[in-house]
mmCIF file of C-alpha atoms in Angstrom:
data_model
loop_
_atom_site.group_PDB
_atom_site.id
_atom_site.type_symbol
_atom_site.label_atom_id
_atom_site.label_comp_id
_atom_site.label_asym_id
_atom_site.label_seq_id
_atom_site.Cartn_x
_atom_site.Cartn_y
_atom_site.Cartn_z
ATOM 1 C CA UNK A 23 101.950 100.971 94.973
ATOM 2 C CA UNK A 24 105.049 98.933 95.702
ATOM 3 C CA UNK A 25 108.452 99.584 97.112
ATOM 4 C CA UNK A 26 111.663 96.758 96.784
ATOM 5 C CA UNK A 27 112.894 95.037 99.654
ATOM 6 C CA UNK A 28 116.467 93.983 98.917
ATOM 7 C CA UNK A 29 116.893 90.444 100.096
ATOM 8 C CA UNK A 30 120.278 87.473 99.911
ATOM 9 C CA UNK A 31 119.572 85.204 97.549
ATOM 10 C CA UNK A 32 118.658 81.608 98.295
ATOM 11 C CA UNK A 33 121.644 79.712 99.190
ATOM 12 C CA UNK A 34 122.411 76.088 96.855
ATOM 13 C CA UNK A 35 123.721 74.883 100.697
ATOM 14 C CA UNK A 36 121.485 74.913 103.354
ATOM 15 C CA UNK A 37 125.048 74.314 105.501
ATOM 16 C CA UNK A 38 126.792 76.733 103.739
ATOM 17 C CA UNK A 39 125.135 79.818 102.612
ATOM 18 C CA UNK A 40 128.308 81.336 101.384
ATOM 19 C CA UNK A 41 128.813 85.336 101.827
ATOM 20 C CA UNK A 42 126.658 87.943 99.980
ATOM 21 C CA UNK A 43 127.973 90.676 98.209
ATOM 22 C CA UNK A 44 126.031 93.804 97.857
ATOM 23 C CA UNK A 45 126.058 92.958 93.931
ATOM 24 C CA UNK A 46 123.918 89.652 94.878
ATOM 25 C CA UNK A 47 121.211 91.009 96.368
ATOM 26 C CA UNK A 48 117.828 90.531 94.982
ATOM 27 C CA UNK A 49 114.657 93.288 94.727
ATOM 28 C CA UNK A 50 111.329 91.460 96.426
ATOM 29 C CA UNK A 51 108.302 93.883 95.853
ATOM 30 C CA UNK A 52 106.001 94.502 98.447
ATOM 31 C CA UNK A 53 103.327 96.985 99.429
ATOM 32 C CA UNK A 54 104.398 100.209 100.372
ATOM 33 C CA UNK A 55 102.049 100.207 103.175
ATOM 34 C CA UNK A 56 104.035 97.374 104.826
ATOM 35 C CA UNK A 57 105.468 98.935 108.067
ATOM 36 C CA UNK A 58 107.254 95.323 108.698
ATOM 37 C CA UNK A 59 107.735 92.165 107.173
ATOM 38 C CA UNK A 60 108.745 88.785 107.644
ATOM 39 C CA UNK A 61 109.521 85.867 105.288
ATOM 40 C CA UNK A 62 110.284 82.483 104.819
ATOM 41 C CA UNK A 63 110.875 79.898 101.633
ATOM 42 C CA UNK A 64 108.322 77.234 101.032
ATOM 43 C CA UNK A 65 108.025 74.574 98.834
ATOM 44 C CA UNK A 66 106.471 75.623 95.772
ATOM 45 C CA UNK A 67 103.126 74.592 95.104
ATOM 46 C CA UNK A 68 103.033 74.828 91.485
ATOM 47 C CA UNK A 69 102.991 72.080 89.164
ATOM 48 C CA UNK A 70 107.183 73.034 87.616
ATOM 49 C CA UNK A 71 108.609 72.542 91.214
ATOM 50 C CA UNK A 72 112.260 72.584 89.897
ATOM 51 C CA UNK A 73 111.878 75.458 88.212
ATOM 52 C CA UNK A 74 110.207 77.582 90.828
ATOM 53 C CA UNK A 75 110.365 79.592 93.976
ATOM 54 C CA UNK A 76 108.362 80.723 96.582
ATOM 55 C CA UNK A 77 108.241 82.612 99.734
ATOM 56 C CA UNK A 78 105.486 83.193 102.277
ATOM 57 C CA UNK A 79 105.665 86.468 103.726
ATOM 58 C CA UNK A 80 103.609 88.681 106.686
ATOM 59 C CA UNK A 81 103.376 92.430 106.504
ATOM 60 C CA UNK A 82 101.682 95.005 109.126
ATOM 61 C CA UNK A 83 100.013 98.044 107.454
ATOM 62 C CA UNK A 84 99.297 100.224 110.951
ATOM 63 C CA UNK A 85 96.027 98.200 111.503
ATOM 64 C CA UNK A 86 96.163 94.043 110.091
ATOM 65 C CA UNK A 87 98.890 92.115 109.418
ATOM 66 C CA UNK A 88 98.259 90.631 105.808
ATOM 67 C CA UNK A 89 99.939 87.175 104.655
ATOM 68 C CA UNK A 90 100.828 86.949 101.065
ATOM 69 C CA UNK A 91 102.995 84.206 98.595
ATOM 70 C CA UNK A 92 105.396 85.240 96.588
ATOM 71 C CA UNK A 93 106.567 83.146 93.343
ATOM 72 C CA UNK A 94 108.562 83.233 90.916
ATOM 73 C CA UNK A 95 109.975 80.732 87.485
ATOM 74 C CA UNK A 96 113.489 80.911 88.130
ATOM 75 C CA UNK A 97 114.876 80.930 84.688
ATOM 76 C CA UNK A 98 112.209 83.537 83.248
ATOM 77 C CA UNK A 99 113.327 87.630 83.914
ATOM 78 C CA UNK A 100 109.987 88.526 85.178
ATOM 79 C CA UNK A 101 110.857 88.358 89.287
ATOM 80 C CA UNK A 102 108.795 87.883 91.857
ATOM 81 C CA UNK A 103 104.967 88.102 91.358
ATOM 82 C CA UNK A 104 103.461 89.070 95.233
ATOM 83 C CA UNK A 105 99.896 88.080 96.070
ATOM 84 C CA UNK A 106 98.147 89.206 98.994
ATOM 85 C CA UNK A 107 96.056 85.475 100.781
ATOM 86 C CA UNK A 108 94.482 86.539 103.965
ATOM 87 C CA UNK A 109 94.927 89.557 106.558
ATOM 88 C CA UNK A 110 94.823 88.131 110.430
ATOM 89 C CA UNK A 111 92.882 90.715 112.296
ATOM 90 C CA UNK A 112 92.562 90.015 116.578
ATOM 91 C CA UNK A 113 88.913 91.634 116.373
ATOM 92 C CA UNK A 114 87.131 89.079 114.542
ATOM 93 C CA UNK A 115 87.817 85.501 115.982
ATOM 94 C CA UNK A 116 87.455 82.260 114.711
ATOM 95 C CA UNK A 117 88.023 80.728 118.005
ATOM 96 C CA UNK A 118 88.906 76.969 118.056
ATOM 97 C CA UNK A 119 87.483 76.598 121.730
ATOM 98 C CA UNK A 120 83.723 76.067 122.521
ATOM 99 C CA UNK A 121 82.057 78.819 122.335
ATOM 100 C CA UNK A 122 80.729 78.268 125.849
ATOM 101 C CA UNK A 123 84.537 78.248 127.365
ATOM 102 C CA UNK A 124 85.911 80.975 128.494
ATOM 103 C CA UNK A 125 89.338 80.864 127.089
ATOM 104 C CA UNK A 126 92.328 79.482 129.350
ATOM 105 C CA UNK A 127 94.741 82.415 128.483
ATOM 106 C CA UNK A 128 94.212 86.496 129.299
ATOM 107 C CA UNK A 129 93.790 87.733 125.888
ATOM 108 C CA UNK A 130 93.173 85.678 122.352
ATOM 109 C CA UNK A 131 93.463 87.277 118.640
ATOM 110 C CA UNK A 132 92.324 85.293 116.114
ATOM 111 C CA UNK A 133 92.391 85.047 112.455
ATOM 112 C CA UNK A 134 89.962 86.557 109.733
ATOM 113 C CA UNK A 135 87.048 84.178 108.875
ATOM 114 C CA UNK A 136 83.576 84.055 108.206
ATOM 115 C CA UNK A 137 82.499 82.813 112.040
ATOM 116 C CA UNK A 138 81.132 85.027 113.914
ATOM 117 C CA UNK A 139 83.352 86.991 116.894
ATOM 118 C CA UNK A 140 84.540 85.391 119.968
ATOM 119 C CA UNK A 141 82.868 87.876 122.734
ATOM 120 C CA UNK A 142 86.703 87.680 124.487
ATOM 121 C CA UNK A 143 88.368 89.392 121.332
ATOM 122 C CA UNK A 144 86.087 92.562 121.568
ATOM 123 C CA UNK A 145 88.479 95.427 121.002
ATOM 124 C CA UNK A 146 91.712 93.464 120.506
ATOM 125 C CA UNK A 147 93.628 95.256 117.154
ATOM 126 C CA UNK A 148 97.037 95.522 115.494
ATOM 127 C CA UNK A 149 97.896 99.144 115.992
ATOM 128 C CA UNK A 150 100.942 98.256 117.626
ATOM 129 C CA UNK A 151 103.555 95.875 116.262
ATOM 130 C CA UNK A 152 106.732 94.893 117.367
ATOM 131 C CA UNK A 153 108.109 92.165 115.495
ATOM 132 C CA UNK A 154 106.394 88.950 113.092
ATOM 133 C CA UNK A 155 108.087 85.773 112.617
ATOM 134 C CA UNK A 156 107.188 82.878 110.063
ATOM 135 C CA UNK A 157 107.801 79.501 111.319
ATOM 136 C CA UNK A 158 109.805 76.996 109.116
ATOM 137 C CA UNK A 159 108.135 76.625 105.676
ATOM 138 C CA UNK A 160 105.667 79.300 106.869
ATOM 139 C CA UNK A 161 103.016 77.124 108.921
ATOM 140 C CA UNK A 162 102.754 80.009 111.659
ATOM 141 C CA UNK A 163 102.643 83.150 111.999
ATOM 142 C CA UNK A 164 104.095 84.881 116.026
ATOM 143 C CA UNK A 165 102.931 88.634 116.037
ATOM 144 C CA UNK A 166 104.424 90.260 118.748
ATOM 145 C CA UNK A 167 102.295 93.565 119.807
ATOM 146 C CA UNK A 168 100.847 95.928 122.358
ATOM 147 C CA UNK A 169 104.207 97.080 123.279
ATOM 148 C CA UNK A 170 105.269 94.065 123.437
ATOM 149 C CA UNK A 171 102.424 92.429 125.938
ATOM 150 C CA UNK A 172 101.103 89.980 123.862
ATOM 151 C CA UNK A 173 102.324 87.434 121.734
ATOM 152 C CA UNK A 174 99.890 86.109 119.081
ATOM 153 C CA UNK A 175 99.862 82.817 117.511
ATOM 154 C CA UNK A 176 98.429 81.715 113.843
ATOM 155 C CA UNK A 177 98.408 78.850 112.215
ATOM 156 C CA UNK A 178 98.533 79.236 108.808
ATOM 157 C CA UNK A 179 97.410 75.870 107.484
ATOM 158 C CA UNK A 180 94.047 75.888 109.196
ATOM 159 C CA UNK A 181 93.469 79.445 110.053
ATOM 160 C CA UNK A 182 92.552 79.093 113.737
ATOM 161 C CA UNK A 183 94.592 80.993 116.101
ATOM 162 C CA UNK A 184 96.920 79.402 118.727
ATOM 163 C CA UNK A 185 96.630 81.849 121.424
#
């Protein structure tokens, strides 16, 4: 199931985005599990790059914060298709420190993978979000949780967490 997030459409100007009229806005499907979201543009990645558009965007479901794309063709009807890439989840670690380390910070979340736990990120979850942010063209990924304790760090590109 999806519900519509109403969003501003992308400006022609990055120095002048102009004002938005109610009558503008566009309808961005997204899972109706998503408690919050985030977005930000990115290049396209498909082959027509003039004639598309794409956002990256973050949502928190209660328990994993899932990162998605969004595309669409921009003179075709058919609006935005939404696919889910990878959830980031701070209780399984793929932990860009030796193993032997102990890591230099109190806490470390981590993104999904197919390494095996970091012992440090035992018990670590996303039942609490604040706030996620996307970084210019989507890159990284700031979760802000645990009532606002801890500030979590992805990067996107090479899925390692940042700290």
């Amino acid at each position: 199931r999806t519900r519509l997030l109403w969003m501003a459409p992308f400006s022609h100007s990055e120095s002048d985005p102009g004002i938005v009229e109610t009558g503008d806005l566009e309808p961005l499907p997204v899972p109706s599990s998503w408690l919050r979201v985030a977005a930000e543009r990115v290049r396209c990645s498909s082959a027509r790059l003039a004639s598309c558009e794409e956002l990256r965007l973050a949502g928190w479901d209660g328990s994993e914060v899932i990162v998605a794309t969004a595309r669409r063709d921009k003179g075709l009807s058919r609006g935005w298709r939404v696919r889910p890439r990878l959830a980031l989840r701070p209780e399984v670690a793929r932990c860009s420190l030796n193993r032997s380390q102990s890591p230099p910070w109190p806490r470390v979340s981590a993104m999904f993978s197919l390494d095996p736990p970091c012992s440090y990120a035992q018990g670590a979850n996303y039942s609490d979000v604040q706030a996620i942010h996307l970084s210019f063209e989507g890159r990284v990924a700031m979760v802000l949780h645990s009532g606002g304790r801890f500030l979590d760090g992805w990067d996107l590109v090479d899925g390692v967490q940042l700290g």
